[in-house]
mmCIF file of C-alpha atoms in Angstrom:
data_model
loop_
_atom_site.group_PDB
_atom_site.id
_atom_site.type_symbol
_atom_site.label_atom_id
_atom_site.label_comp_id
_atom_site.label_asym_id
_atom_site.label_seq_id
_atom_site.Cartn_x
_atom_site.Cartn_y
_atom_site.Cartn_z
ATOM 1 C CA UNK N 1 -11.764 65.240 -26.733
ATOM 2 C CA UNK N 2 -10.400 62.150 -25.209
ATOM 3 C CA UNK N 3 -8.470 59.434 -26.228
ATOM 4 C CA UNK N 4 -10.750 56.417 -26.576
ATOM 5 C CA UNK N 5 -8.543 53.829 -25.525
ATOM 6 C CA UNK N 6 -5.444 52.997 -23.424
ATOM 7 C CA UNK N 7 -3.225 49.922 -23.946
ATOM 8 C CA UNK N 8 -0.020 48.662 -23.034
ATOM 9 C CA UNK N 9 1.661 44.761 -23.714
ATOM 10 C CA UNK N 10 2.601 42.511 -22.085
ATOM 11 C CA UNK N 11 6.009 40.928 -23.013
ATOM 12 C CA UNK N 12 8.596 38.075 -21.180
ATOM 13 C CA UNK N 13 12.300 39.165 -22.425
ATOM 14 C CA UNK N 14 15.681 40.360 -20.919
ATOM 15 C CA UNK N 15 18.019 42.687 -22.359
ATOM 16 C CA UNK N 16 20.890 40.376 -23.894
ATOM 17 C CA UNK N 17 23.806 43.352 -22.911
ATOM 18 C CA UNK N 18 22.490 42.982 -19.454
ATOM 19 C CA UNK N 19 22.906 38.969 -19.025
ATOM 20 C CA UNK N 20 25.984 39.788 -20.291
ATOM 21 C CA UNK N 21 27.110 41.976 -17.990
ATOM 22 C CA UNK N 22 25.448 39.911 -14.971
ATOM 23 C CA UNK N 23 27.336 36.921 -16.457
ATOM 24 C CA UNK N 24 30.707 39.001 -16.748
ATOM 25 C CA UNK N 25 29.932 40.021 -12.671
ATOM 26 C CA UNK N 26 29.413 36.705 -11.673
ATOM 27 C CA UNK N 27 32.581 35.227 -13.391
ATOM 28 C CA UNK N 28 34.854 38.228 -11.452
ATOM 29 C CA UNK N 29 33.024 37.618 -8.129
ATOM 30 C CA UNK N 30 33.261 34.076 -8.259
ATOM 31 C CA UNK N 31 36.943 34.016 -8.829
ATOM 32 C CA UNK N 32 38.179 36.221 -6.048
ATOM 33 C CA UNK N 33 35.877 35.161 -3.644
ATOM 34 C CA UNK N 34 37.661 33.355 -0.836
ATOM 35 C CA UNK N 35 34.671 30.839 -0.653
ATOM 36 C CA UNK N 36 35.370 29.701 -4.172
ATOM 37 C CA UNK N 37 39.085 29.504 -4.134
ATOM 38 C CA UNK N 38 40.447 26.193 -5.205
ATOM 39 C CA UNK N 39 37.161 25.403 -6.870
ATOM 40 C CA UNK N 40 37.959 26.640 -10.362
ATOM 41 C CA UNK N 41 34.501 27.978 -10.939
ATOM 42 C CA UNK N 42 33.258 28.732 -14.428
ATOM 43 C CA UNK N 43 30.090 30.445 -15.772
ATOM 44 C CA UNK N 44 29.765 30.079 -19.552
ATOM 45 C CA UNK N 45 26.790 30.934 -21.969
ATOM 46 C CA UNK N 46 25.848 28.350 -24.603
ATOM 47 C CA UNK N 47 22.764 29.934 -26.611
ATOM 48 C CA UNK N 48 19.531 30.113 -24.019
ATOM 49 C CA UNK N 49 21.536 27.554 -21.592
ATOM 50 C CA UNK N 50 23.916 28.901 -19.122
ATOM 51 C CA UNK N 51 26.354 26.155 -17.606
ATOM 52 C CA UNK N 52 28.014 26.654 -14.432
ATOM 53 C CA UNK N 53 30.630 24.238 -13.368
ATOM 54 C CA UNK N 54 33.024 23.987 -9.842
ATOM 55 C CA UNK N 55 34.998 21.529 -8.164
ATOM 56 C CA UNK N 56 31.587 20.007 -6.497
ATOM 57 C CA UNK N 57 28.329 20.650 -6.804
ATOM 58 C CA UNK N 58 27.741 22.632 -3.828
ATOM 59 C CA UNK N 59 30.185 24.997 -4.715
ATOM 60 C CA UNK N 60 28.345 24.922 -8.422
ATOM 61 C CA UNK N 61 25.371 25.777 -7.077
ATOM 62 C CA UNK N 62 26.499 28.631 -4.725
ATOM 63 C CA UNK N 63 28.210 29.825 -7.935
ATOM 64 C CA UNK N 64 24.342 29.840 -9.884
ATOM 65 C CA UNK N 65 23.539 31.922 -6.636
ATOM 66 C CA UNK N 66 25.739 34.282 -7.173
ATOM 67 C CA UNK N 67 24.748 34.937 -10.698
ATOM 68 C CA UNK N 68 21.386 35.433 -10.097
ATOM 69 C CA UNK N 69 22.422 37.671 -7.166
ATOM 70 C CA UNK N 70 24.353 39.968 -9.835
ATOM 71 C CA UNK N 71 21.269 39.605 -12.217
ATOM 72 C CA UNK N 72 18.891 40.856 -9.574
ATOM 73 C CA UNK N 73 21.198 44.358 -9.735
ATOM 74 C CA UNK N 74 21.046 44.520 -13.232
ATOM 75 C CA UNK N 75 17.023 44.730 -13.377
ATOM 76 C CA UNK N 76 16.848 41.133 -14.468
ATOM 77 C CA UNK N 77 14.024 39.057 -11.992
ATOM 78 C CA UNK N 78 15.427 35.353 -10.591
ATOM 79 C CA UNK N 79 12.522 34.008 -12.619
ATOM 80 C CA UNK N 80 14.535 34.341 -16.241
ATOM 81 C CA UNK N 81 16.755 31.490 -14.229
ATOM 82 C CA UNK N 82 15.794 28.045 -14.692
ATOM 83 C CA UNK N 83 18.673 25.990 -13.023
ATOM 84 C CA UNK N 84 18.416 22.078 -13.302
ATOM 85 C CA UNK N 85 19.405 20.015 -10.207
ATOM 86 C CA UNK N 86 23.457 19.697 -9.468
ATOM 87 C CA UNK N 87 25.106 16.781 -11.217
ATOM 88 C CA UNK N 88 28.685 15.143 -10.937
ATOM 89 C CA UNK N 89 30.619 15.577 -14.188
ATOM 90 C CA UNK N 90 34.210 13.918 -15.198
ATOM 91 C CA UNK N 91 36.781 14.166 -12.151
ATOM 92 C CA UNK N 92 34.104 14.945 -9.621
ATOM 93 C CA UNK N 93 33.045 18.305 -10.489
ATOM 94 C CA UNK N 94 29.608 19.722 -10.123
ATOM 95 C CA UNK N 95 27.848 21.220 -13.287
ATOM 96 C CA UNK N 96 24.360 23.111 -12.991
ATOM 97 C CA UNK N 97 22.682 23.989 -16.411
ATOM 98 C CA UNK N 98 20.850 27.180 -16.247
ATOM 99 C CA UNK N 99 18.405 27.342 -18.749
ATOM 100 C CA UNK N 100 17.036 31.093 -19.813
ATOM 101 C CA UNK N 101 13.466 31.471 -18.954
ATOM 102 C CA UNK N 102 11.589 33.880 -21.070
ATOM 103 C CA UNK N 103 8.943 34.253 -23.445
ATOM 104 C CA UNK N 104 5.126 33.398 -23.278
ATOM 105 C CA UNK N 105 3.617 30.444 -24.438
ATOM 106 C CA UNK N 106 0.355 30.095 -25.350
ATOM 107 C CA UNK N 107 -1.077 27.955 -22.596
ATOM 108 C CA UNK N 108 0.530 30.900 -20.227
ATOM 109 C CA UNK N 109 -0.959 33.365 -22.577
ATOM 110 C CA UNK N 110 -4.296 31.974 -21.814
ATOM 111 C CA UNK N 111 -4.073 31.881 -18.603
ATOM 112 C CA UNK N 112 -2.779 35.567 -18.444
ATOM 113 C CA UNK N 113 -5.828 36.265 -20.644
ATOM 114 C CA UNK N 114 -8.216 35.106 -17.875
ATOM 115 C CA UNK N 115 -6.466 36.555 -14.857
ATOM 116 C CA UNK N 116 -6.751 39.893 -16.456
ATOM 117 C CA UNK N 117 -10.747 39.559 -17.076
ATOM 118 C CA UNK N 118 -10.820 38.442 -13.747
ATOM 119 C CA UNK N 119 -9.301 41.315 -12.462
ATOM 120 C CA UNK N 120 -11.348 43.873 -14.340
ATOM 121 C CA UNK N 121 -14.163 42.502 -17.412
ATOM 122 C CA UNK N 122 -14.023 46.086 -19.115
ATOM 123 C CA UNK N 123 -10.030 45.149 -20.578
ATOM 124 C CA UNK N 124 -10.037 43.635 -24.017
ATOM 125 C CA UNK N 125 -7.030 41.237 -23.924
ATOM 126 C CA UNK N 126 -5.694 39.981 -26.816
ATOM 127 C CA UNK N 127 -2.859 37.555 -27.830
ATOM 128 C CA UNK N 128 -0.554 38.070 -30.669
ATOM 129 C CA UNK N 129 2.424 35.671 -30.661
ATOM 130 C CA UNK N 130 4.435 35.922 -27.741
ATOM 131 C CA UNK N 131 2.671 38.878 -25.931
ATOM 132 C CA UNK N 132 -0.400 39.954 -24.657
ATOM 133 C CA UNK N 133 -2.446 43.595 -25.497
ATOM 134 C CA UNK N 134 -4.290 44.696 -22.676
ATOM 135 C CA UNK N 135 -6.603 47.633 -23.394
ATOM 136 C CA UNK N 136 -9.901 49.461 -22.140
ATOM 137 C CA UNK N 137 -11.372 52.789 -21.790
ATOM 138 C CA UNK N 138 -10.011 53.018 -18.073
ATOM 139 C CA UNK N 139 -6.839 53.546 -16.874
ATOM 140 C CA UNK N 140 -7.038 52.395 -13.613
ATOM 141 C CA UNK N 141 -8.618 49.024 -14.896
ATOM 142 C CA UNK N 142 -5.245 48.916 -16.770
ATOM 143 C CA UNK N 143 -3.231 49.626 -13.370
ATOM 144 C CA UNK N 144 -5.171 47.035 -11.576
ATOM 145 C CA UNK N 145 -3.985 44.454 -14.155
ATOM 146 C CA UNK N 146 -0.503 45.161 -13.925
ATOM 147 C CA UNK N 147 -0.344 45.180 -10.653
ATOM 148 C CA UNK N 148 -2.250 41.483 -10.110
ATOM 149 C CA UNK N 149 0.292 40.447 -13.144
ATOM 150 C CA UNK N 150 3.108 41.344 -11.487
ATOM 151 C CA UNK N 151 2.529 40.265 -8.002
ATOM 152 C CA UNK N 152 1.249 36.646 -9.037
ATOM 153 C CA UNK N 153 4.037 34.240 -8.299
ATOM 154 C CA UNK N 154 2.298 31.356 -10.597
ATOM 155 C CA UNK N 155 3.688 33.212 -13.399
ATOM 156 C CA UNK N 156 7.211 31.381 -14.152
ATOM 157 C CA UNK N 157 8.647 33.828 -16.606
ATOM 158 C CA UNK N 158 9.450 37.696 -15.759
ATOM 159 C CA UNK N 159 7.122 40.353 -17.452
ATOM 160 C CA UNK N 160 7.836 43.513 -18.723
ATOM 161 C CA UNK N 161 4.655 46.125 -19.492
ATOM 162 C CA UNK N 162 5.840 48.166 -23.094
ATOM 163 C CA UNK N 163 3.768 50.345 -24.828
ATOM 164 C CA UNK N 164 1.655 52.067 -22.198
ATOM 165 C CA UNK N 165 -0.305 54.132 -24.047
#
């Protein structure tokens, strides 16, 4: 007997020990780097805003780059990075706010909804909260979604597929 159904979600989060890490990375490359010396470069987390701060805003925003570089290592996609433009702070120093990008709101939900129909009308999709089920009686109907999810760059918060089942 088979199984009647396979499912999996569809979920936008990062692993909060990971940032961590990333953030910890960033802050130890950015202050031996010979590109940043003089600059007194810091990275500092305040709730889902991350606000990175050097002597100008060049060097703030090489500094952002260099986070998201370490990030990328750590399995966590550029997209989870929102950075707002570069902005002159007291004594002419650059700050760049990087706002944390994840979750799935429900105008993105429905949107997800109809790109996975699109890609294949026998998956069910459903929404519930801040993630999507995707389910049918095929499994390569489910593989065809996840790959047109995961290579569409309209998308502006990383995905992560849970649950296969």
């Amino acid at each position: 007997m088979m199984a009647a159904e396979f499912s999996f979600d569809v979920v936008s989060e990062y692993e909060a020990a990971e940032l961590t890490n990333a953030l910890d990375q960033a802050r130890r490359e950015v202050s031996t780097r010979f590109d940043f010396k003089g600059t007194d470069p810091t990275i500092e987390r305040r709730g889902e805003v991350i606000v990175v701060e050097a002597s100008t805003e060049d060097r703030a925003r090489a500094a952002v780059q260099v986070l998201v570089e370490k990030a990328a290592r750590r399995n966590l996609s550029a997209k989870l990075f929102k950075p707002s433009e570069p902005r002159t702070i007291g004594k002419g120093r650059g700050q760049v706010e990087v706002k944390l990008n994840a979750g799935i709101s429900d105008e993105l939900a429905k949107s997800m909804q109809k790109k996975a129909r699109a890609v294949s009308p026998k998956v069910q999709v459903r929404i519930q909260g801040d993630q999507l089920r995707v389910s049918s009686k095929e499994k390569d109907s489910l593989q065809a979604v996840i790959k047109a999810l995961r290579e569409d760059d309209s998308i502006p918060v990383p995905l992560q597929f849970t649950n296969y089942r």
